[in-house]
Coordinates of C-alpha atoms in Angstrom, one line a residue:
M1 CA 64.8 134.0 133.6
V2 CA 67.2 130.9 132.4
K3 CA 68.8 128.2 134.1
E4 CA 70.9 125.0 133.9
L5 CA 69.5 122.2 134.8
Q6 CA 70.7 118.5 134.5
L7 CA 68.1 115.9 134.3
R8 CA 67.2 112.4 134.2
V9 CA 64.8 109.9 132.4
A10 CA 64.1 106.7 131.8
L11 CA 63.8 105.1 129.5
H12 CA 60.5 104.5 130.3
E13 CA 59.5 107.9 131.0
E14 CA 60.7 108.6 127.8
T15 CA 58.6 106.6 126.2
A16 CA 55.4 107.5 128.2
Q17 CA 55.4 111.0 128.2
A18 CA 55.6 113.8 125.4
D19 CA 56.7 116.8 127.8
I20 CA 58.6 114.8 130.6
L21 CA 61.7 117.1 130.2
I22 CA 58.7 120.2 131.6
Q23 CA 57.6 118.5 134.2
K24 CA 61.4 117.2 135.9
A25 CA 62.3 120.3 135.6
A26 CA 59.5 122.0 137.4
E27 CA 59.8 120.1 139.5
S28 CA 63.5 120.6 140.4
L29 CA 62.5 124.0 140.2
S30 CA 59.1 123.7 141.8
L31 CA 57.2 126.1 140.1
S32 CA 53.7 125.4 138.0
S33 CA 55.1 123.6 133.9
G34 CA 53.1 126.8 133.1
Q35 CA 55.7 129.1 134.0
I36 CA 58.2 127.4 132.0
L37 CA 57.4 128.2 128.8
G38 CA 60.8 127.1 126.6
I39 CA 63.4 124.1 127.6
K40 CA 66.3 124.5 125.6
V41 CA 68.6 120.8 125.2
L42 CA 71.9 121.5 125.7
R43 CA 73.1 117.6 125.7
K44 CA 71.8 114.6 125.7
S45 CA 73.7 111.3 126.6
I46 CA 72.7 107.1 127.3
D47 CA 73.1 106.2 130.3
A48 CA 72.9 102.5 130.6
R49 CA 75.6 101.0 132.9
K50 CA 72.4 99.3 135.1
S51 CA 69.6 97.3 134.1
T52 CA 67.1 100.5 134.5
I53 CA 68.4 102.8 131.1
Y54 CA 67.6 105.7 131.9
F55 CA 68.9 109.8 129.0
N56 CA 70.8 112.0 130.7
Y57 CA 70.1 115.7 129.6
K58 CA 71.8 119.3 130.4
V59 CA 69.3 121.4 129.6
A60 CA 68.5 125.5 129.4
V61 CA 64.8 126.1 131.4
Y62 CA 63.1 129.3 130.0
I63 CA 60.9 130.8 133.4
N64 CA 58.3 133.1 132.5
E65 CA 59.9 134.5 129.2
P66 CA 60.5 132.5 125.2
A67 CA 63.3 130.3 124.4
P68 CA 65.3 132.2 122.1
Q69 CA 65.2 130.8 118.2
S70 CA 68.4 131.9 116.9
S71 CA 71.7 130.4 117.1
D72 CA 74.4 132.5 119.2
Y73 CA 76.7 132.3 116.1
N74 CA 76.6 134.7 113.4
F75 CA 79.6 134.1 110.8
D76 CA 80.2 136.8 108.5
Y77 CA 81.1 136.4 104.8
K78 CA 82.5 139.3 102.9
D79 CA 82.9 138.7 99.0
V80 CA 87.2 138.6 98.9
S81 CA 86.7 137.9 95.1
K82 CA 89.4 140.8 95.1
A83 CA 91.2 140.3 98.1
K84 CA 95.1 139.3 99.1
P85 CA 94.9 135.2 98.3
I86 CA 96.2 132.7 100.9
H87 CA 97.1 129.0 98.8
I88 CA 96.0 125.9 101.1
I89 CA 96.6 122.4 99.1
G90 CA 93.8 119.9 100.4
F91 CA 90.3 119.4 101.4
G92 CA 89.2 118.2 103.6
P93 CA 88.0 119.6 107.2
A94 CA 91.0 121.7 107.9
G95 CA 91.1 122.7 104.5
M96 CA 88.0 123.6 104.4
Y97 CA 87.5 125.4 107.6
A98 CA 90.4 127.6 106.5
A99 CA 89.2 128.4 104.0
L100 CA 85.8 129.3 105.5
R101 CA 87.9 131.0 107.9
C102 CA 90.0 133.1 105.9
I103 CA 86.5 134.0 104.0
E104 CA 85.9 135.8 107.4
L105 CA 89.2 137.5 108.0
G106 CA 89.0 139.5 104.2
F107 CA 91.5 137.0 102.8
K108 CA 90.5 134.9 99.0
P109 CA 91.2 131.0 99.7
V110 CA 92.9 129.3 96.3
V111 CA 92.3 126.0 96.9
F112 CA 94.6 123.0 95.6
E113 CA 92.7 119.7 96.0
R114 CA 94.3 116.2 94.2
G115 CA 90.6 114.2 93.9
K116 CA 87.3 114.9 92.9
N117 CA 84.2 117.3 94.1
V118 CA 81.3 115.1 96.1
Q119 CA 79.6 114.3 93.4
E120 CA 82.3 112.4 90.8
R121 CA 84.2 111.0 94.0
R122 CA 81.1 108.7 94.5
R123 CA 81.7 106.4 91.2
D124 CA 85.9 106.4 91.9
I125 CA 84.2 105.0 96.0
R126 CA 82.4 102.7 93.3
A127 CA 84.8 101.0 91.9
I128 CA 87.0 99.5 94.6
N129 CA 84.2 97.9 95.3
Q130 CA 82.5 96.7 92.4
D131 CA 85.9 96.4 90.7
H132 CA 88.6 96.7 92.8
I133 CA 90.4 99.2 90.8
V134 CA 91.9 102.3 93.1
N135 CA 92.0 105.3 91.7
E136 CA 95.2 107.2 93.3
D137 CA 93.4 110.4 93.5
S138 CA 89.6 109.9 94.2
N139 CA 89.3 107.7 96.7
Y140 CA 87.3 106.9 99.9
C141 CA 90.9 109.5 101.9
F142 CA 91.0 112.1 99.1
G143 CA 88.7 114.7 97.1
E144 CA 86.7 116.7 98.8
G145 CA 85.1 116.8 102.5
G146 CA 88.6 114.5 102.7
A147 CA 88.4 110.9 104.8
G148 CA 85.6 111.6 106.9
T149 CA 83.0 112.5 103.7
Y150 CA 82.7 109.0 102.9
S151 CA 83.6 107.6 105.9
D152 CA 81.6 108.1 108.6
G153 CA 80.8 111.9 109.5
K154 CA 81.6 111.5 113.6
L155 CA 82.2 114.5 115.2
Y156 CA 83.4 113.4 118.6
T157 CA 86.3 115.4 119.4
R158 CA 88.6 115.1 122.8
S159 CA 90.4 118.6 121.9
L160 CA 88.3 120.9 123.6
K161 CA 91.8 123.1 124.4
R162 CA 92.3 124.2 120.3
G163 CA 89.5 125.8 119.7
D164 CA 86.1 126.8 119.4
V165 CA 84.0 123.5 119.3
R166 CA 80.9 124.9 119.5
R167 CA 81.7 127.4 116.8
I168 CA 83.3 124.0 114.2
F169 CA 80.0 122.5 115.1
E170 CA 77.0 125.7 115.1
N171 CA 78.8 126.2 111.4
L172 CA 77.7 122.6 110.1
V173 CA 74.2 123.2 110.9
Y174 CA 74.7 127.0 109.2
H175 CA 76.2 124.4 106.3
G176 CA 72.9 121.6 106.4
A177 CA 73.6 119.1 109.5
T178 CA 71.1 118.0 111.6
D179 CA 70.5 120.5 114.6
Q180 CA 70.9 117.0 116.6
I181 CA 74.9 117.3 116.6
L182 CA 74.8 120.5 118.6
I183 CA 72.7 118.0 121.4
D184 CA 74.6 114.5 121.5
A185 CA 77.6 113.5 124.3
H186 CA 78.8 112.0 120.9
P187 CA 77.3 113.4 117.3
H188 CA 77.9 112.0 113.5
I189 CA 76.4 113.0 110.5
G190 CA 76.7 110.2 108.2
T191 CA 77.6 109.2 105.8
N192 CA 74.9 110.0 103.5
K193 CA 74.0 113.3 104.9
L194 CA 77.9 115.2 105.2
P195 CA 78.6 115.0 101.5
K196 CA 75.5 117.8 100.9
V197 CA 77.2 119.5 104.1
V198 CA 80.7 119.2 102.0
Q199 CA 78.9 120.7 99.6
N200 CA 76.7 123.4 100.6
I201 CA 80.4 124.0 102.2
R202 CA 82.7 124.7 98.9
E203 CA 79.4 126.8 97.5
T204 CA 79.5 129.6 100.2
I205 CA 84.0 129.4 99.6
L206 CA 83.0 130.3 95.9
K207 CA 79.8 132.5 96.3
F208 CA 82.4 135.1 98.5
G209 CA 85.1 134.8 96.4
G210 CA 87.4 132.2 96.9
E211 CA 88.7 129.5 94.1
I212 CA 88.4 125.9 94.5
H213 CA 90.4 124.1 91.6
F214 CA 89.5 120.0 91.7
E215 CA 91.7 117.3 90.5
T216 CA 94.6 119.3 91.0
R217 CA 97.6 118.0 92.9
V218 CA 100.5 119.6 94.1
T219 CA 103.6 118.2 92.6
D220 CA 106.7 120.6 94.2
F221 CA 107.4 124.0 95.8
T222 CA 110.6 126.4 94.7
I223 CA 111.7 127.6 97.9
K224 CA 114.3 130.9 97.9
N225 CA 115.1 132.7 101.1
N226 CA 113.3 130.4 103.6
Q227 CA 109.6 130.7 101.2
I228 CA 107.8 128.6 99.0
V229 CA 107.2 131.4 96.1
G230 CA 105.8 129.3 93.8
I231 CA 103.6 125.3 93.9
H232 CA 104.2 123.3 91.0
L233 CA 101.0 121.7 90.0
Q234 CA 100.7 118.3 87.7
N235 CA 99.5 120.2 84.8
G236 CA 103.2 122.0 84.7
D237 CA 101.6 125.3 85.8
E238 CA 103.4 127.0 88.8
I239 CA 101.5 129.1 91.2
P240 CA 103.1 132.4 92.7
V241 CA 102.8 132.3 96.1
Q242 CA 102.8 134.3 99.8
R243 CA 101.4 132.2 102.2
V244 CA 100.9 128.3 102.4
I245 CA 98.1 125.9 104.1
L246 CA 99.2 123.0 103.5
A247 CA 96.1 120.7 104.9
T248 CA 96.2 117.4 102.9
G249 CA 95.8 114.3 105.3
H250 CA 97.0 111.4 106.7
S251 CA 97.8 109.8 103.5
A252 CA 99.1 111.9 101.5
R253 CA 102.9 110.2 101.3
D254 CA 103.7 112.5 98.1
I255 CA 103.9 115.2 99.9
F256 CA 105.5 113.5 103.0
Y257 CA 108.0 112.5 100.0
L258 CA 108.8 115.7 98.4
L259 CA 109.6 117.7 102.1
Q260 CA 112.2 114.8 102.3
N261 CA 113.4 114.9 98.9
K262 CA 113.9 118.8 99.3
A263 CA 115.6 118.8 103.5
I264 CA 112.4 119.9 104.9
A265 CA 112.4 118.6 108.2
L266 CA 109.8 115.9 109.2
Q267 CA 109.9 113.8 112.4
A268 CA 108.6 110.3 112.7
K269 CA 104.9 110.2 115.4
S270 CA 103.8 107.5 117.0
F271 CA 100.6 106.1 115.9
A272 CA 98.2 103.4 115.8
M273 CA 98.0 100.4 113.7
G274 CA 95.6 97.4 113.6
V275 CA 92.6 95.1 111.9
R276 CA 89.4 95.7 112.3
V277 CA 86.7 93.6 114.2
E278 CA 82.7 93.1 113.1
H279 CA 80.2 91.8 115.4
P280 CA 76.6 91.7 114.2
Q281 CA 74.7 94.2 116.0
H282 CA 72.4 93.0 117.9
I283 CA 74.9 91.3 119.4
I284 CA 76.7 94.7 120.9
D285 CA 72.9 95.6 121.7
S286 CA 72.9 93.1 123.9
I287 CA 76.1 93.3 126.1
Q288 CA 75.1 97.1 126.1
Y289 CA 71.9 97.6 127.1
H290 CA 70.7 93.5 128.8
C291 CA 68.0 93.5 126.2
S292 CA 68.0 90.2 124.6
G293 CA 66.7 90.1 121.0
K294 CA 65.3 93.7 119.6
R295 CA 67.0 96.8 121.2
D296 CA 63.9 99.6 121.7
D297 CA 63.2 101.7 119.2
L298 CA 64.1 104.7 121.6
L299 CA 67.5 103.4 121.7
P300 CA 70.0 104.7 118.5
A301 CA 72.4 100.7 118.0
A302 CA 74.9 100.5 120.6
A303 CA 78.0 101.3 120.4
Y304 CA 81.5 100.5 122.5
S305 CA 84.8 102.5 123.7
L306 CA 87.4 99.5 124.9
V307 CA 91.1 99.9 126.3
Q308 CA 93.6 97.0 127.3
Q309 CA 97.3 97.8 128.6
V310 CA 99.6 94.5 126.8
N311 CA 102.9 94.8 127.6
D312 CA 103.2 98.8 128.1
R313 CA 101.2 99.3 124.8
G314 CA 97.7 100.8 125.0
V315 CA 95.4 98.1 122.6
Y316 CA 92.0 100.4 121.8
S317 CA 88.9 100.3 120.0
F318 CA 88.9 103.2 117.2
C319 CA 86.6 104.8 115.6
M320 CA 83.3 102.3 115.9
C321 CA 80.3 102.4 114.0
P322 CA 77.7 100.6 115.5
G323 CA 75.3 99.9 112.1
G324 CA 77.7 100.8 109.6
F325 CA 80.4 99.4 107.7
I326 CA 83.5 98.1 106.9
V327 CA 84.8 100.0 103.8
P328 CA 88.5 100.3 101.7
A329 CA 90.4 102.5 102.3
A330 CA 93.2 102.5 99.8
T331 CA 95.1 105.3 98.5
S332 CA 96.8 103.0 96.0
Q333 CA 97.3 99.7 94.1
G334 CA 98.9 96.9 95.6
E335 CA 97.2 97.9 99.3
V336 CA 94.6 96.9 101.8
V337 CA 93.1 98.8 104.1
V338 CA 90.6 98.9 105.7
N339 CA 88.4 101.3 108.1
G340 CA 84.9 101.4 109.5
M341 CA 80.9 103.8 108.1
S342 CA 77.9 105.0 109.8
P343 CA 74.7 106.2 107.7
S344 CA 73.0 108.2 109.8
K345 CA 70.7 106.2 111.1
R346 CA 73.3 103.7 112.2
N347 CA 70.6 100.9 110.6
N348 CA 73.1 97.9 109.3
L349 CA 72.7 94.7 110.6
Y350 CA 76.5 94.6 111.9
A351 CA 78.7 97.1 114.6
N352 CA 82.9 97.6 113.9
S353 CA 85.6 99.2 115.3
G354 CA 89.1 99.5 114.4
I355 CA 91.4 97.1 117.5
V356 CA 94.6 98.3 118.0
V357 CA 97.5 98.4 119.4
E358 CA 99.7 102.1 120.1
I359 CA 103.2 102.1 118.2
N360 CA 105.5 103.7 119.5
A361 CA 107.7 105.4 117.4
D362 CA 111.1 106.4 119.3
K363 CA 111.3 102.0 121.1
D364 CA 108.9 99.6 118.0
L365 CA 110.5 100.1 114.9
Y366 CA 114.5 99.1 114.6
K367 CA 113.7 97.6 111.5
Y368 CA 113.0 100.4 110.0
E369 CA 115.4 103.1 111.3
H370 CA 117.2 103.2 108.6
F371 CA 113.6 105.2 107.0
G372 CA 114.8 108.2 109.2
A373 CA 112.2 110.2 109.7
L374 CA 109.0 107.9 107.5
K375 CA 109.6 105.3 109.6
G376 CA 106.6 105.1 110.2
L377 CA 104.9 105.2 106.8
E378 CA 107.2 102.5 105.4
C379 CA 106.2 100.6 108.0
Q380 CA 102.4 100.9 108.0
K381 CA 102.9 100.4 103.9
D382 CA 104.3 97.4 104.4
L383 CA 101.6 95.8 106.7
E384 CA 99.1 96.9 103.8
K385 CA 101.4 95.4 101.4
L386 CA 100.8 91.7 103.7
A387 CA 96.8 92.6 103.5
F388 CA 97.3 93.0 100.0
T389 CA 99.4 90.1 99.4
S390 CA 97.2 87.5 102.0
G391 CA 94.4 88.8 101.0
G392 CA 94.6 87.5 97.0
R393 CA 96.0 90.3 95.4
S394 CA 92.7 92.6 95.1
Q395 CA 90.5 94.6 97.6
T396 CA 89.8 91.2 98.9
A397 CA 90.5 91.5 102.8
P398 CA 92.1 88.5 104.6
A399 CA 89.7 88.3 107.3
Q400 CA 89.7 85.2 110.2
R401 CA 87.2 84.4 113.4
L402 CA 88.0 86.4 116.2
T403 CA 88.2 82.8 118.6
D404 CA 90.1 81.3 116.0
F405 CA 93.1 84.7 115.6
V406 CA 92.7 84.0 119.5
E407 CA 93.2 80.8 119.4
G408 CA 96.3 80.8 116.7
K409 CA 93.8 79.1 114.1
L410 CA 92.9 79.3 110.2
S411 CA 89.1 79.4 109.7
S412 CA 87.5 76.7 108.3
T413 CA 84.5 79.8 107.2
L414 CA 83.8 83.1 107.8
N415 CA 80.6 85.3 109.3
D416 CA 79.0 87.3 107.0
T417 CA 80.3 90.4 106.6
S418 CA 79.7 94.0 105.5
Y419 CA 82.8 94.8 103.2
Q420 CA 82.0 94.7 100.4
P421 CA 84.6 94.0 98.6
G422 CA 84.5 91.0 100.4
L423 CA 87.0 88.8 102.4
K424 CA 89.4 85.9 102.1
S425 CA 89.9 83.4 105.0
A426 CA 94.5 84.4 106.5
P427 CA 96.4 83.6 109.6
L428 CA 96.6 87.3 110.2
H429 CA 98.1 85.6 113.5
S430 CA 100.8 84.8 112.0
L431 CA 101.1 87.2 109.2
L432 CA 101.0 90.2 111.6
P433 CA 104.0 91.5 113.6
K434 CA 104.3 90.0 117.1
F435 CA 105.0 93.3 118.8
I436 CA 100.9 93.6 116.8
G437 CA 99.8 90.7 116.7
G438 CA 100.1 89.3 120.1
R439 CA 99.4 92.6 122.5
L440 CA 96.0 92.3 119.6
R441 CA 95.4 88.8 120.5
T442 CA 95.5 89.6 124.1
G443 CA 93.8 92.9 124.2
F444 CA 90.6 90.7 122.9
K445 CA 91.4 87.9 125.2
A446 CA 90.7 91.6 128.0
F447 CA 87.6 92.8 126.3
G448 CA 85.7 89.8 126.4
E449 CA 86.3 90.0 129.7
K450 CA 84.9 93.6 130.1
M451 CA 82.2 92.8 127.9
R452 CA 80.6 89.3 128.1
G453 CA 79.6 88.0 124.6
Y454 CA 81.3 90.7 122.6
Y455 CA 84.9 87.4 122.8
T456 CA 82.8 85.1 120.0
E457 CA 83.0 82.9 117.0
E458 CA 79.9 85.1 115.9
A459 CA 82.6 88.3 115.2
N460 CA 85.1 88.1 112.5
I461 CA 88.4 90.5 112.4
V462 CA 89.3 91.6 109.4
G463 CA 93.4 93.8 108.1
V464 CA 94.7 96.4 108.1
E465 CA 93.6 99.7 110.2
S466 CA 96.5 101.5 109.4
R467 CA 95.6 104.7 108.3
T468 CA 94.3 105.9 112.3
S469 CA 96.7 109.1 112.3
S470 CA 99.2 109.8 110.6
P471 CA 102.3 108.6 111.2
V472 CA 104.4 112.0 110.4
T473 CA 104.6 115.2 111.7
I474 CA 105.5 118.3 109.8
P475 CA 107.2 120.5 113.0
R476 CA 105.5 123.9 113.5
N477 CA 106.9 126.8 116.2
E478 CA 104.6 129.2 118.3
H479 CA 103.9 131.8 114.7
F480 CA 102.0 127.7 113.4
T481 CA 105.3 128.1 110.2
H482 CA 107.7 125.1 109.5
P483 CA 110.3 126.3 111.3
Q484 CA 112.8 126.0 108.0
I485 CA 110.2 127.6 105.7
N486 CA 108.3 130.4 107.7
N487 CA 105.4 131.2 105.2
L488 CA 104.5 127.3 105.3
F489 CA 101.3 126.1 107.3
P490 CA 101.2 122.3 108.3
C491 CA 97.7 121.9 108.9
G492 CA 95.9 119.0 110.4
E493 CA 95.4 115.9 110.4
G494 CA 98.7 115.6 107.7
G495 CA 100.9 117.7 109.3
G496 CA 100.0 115.9 113.0
Y497 CA 98.5 118.7 114.8
A498 CA 94.3 116.2 114.8
G499 CA 93.1 113.7 115.4
G500 CA 89.6 114.2 114.0
I501 CA 86.6 116.0 111.9
V502 CA 86.6 118.3 115.0
S503 CA 90.0 119.3 115.6
A504 CA 91.1 119.8 112.0
A505 CA 89.2 122.5 111.0
M506 CA 89.7 124.0 114.3
D507 CA 92.9 123.8 113.6
G508 CA 92.2 125.1 110.1
E509 CA 90.7 128.2 111.3
R510 CA 93.9 128.6 114.0
C511 CA 96.1 128.7 110.6
A512 CA 94.6 130.7 109.3
E513 CA 94.3 133.4 111.4
A514 CA 98.0 133.3 111.9
A515 CA 98.5 133.0 107.8
I516 CA 96.7 136.5 107.1
V517 CA 99.4 137.7 109.9
G518 CA 102.0 140.4 108.8
L519 CA 100.4 140.7 104.4

């Protein structure tokens, strides 16, 4: 017999007794501990709202029968080396999972990725951090695994109705991720471990007959009778195609321009921009865990989630990275973009998070209306150029103490930072557009009321956090195809249909399932 239970374990109980879950399950079910032959943890979260901290567990209790050792999911990969091809542009989460799903369904994925594989990406990422050199095809956004590979690997998603989230997680575990992601309420692989998982996915695709072409940028399409019949590569080759899954991510601006130039419909999309705020991790720990000094060893680096409505727009935390680093996420020379990441242990000295303002595409971008569907993209570019010039025309980022930003003062000194290219004091309070900067200043005051100690001169804000999501939607119909191009499947974050690793992966699977219809 199997029973599911919700169990609550105080921090001091978890410290003291290794078999506490069996003991509590036995008490709850009025059984002896000997009748429980196994417990499987289904979900674990932390409740730190009060001074006594609890771990909340959802468990499956196996009564007089052993717990199963294998997963309920079986990934049936087969040899597709001679099967009909599906062409996939982009090898981030959407492209990877589209390729894996194609193999399960008996079709051959042929992937074109502008960037390098995960091992070779490291050199270009090092060049951004140390030498301030941006490779436009290989950086924190472009390359095998996409933007998430080297910027954190958080797996939390609210897209529970879009697909089988558990299946996505199980597939990551199948390819080498820790099974802890199946349990944690806010699962996280870590930027130090995700590259190996991504490499394993690549090896699966190649093993079963798929193709992956790195450093292969798509530059044009041949379109006849409302279909893409060929894709053009940077080296001059033209590849004949029948189905194209477009999974290029939110930063592939050349694809948006290509579609616009070919009069293929695009739509402006609301998105968000702002800054990244960085605190010493011990400050966030002390606020969230009600502690002074070092947090308990059983507790992870504390995170937070904040939101405030300011003048009819949301101001909110985005991609919060406890125990993490701020990283340079530019994709071209002449721009500064910041993002955050955490290693798997989340053991760095700093906590950082994007704090961003909702940008309404219909109401906030009147100065950019002449750009049509790309108005948000052009506003995004201007903000990134502003950060580049105010940071000193390198990957050094403009920054300000949090309190100085809110009070409208240039910071005479800045706090230490995890951002390797370095910071330069700049008056972000006056440089940012009012519809962003003004709302941020009000939002930070409100956050200081919600989290006592958050509003402090020990925190820096760093500009700019501008790549939260795509400012463009590539429309598609109920068959997942573009309404004008009936064999083009816009997919993932770049199409405007996902907001992170898991939702992009689920969208990749759905697009693969749609793309094979009729082949």
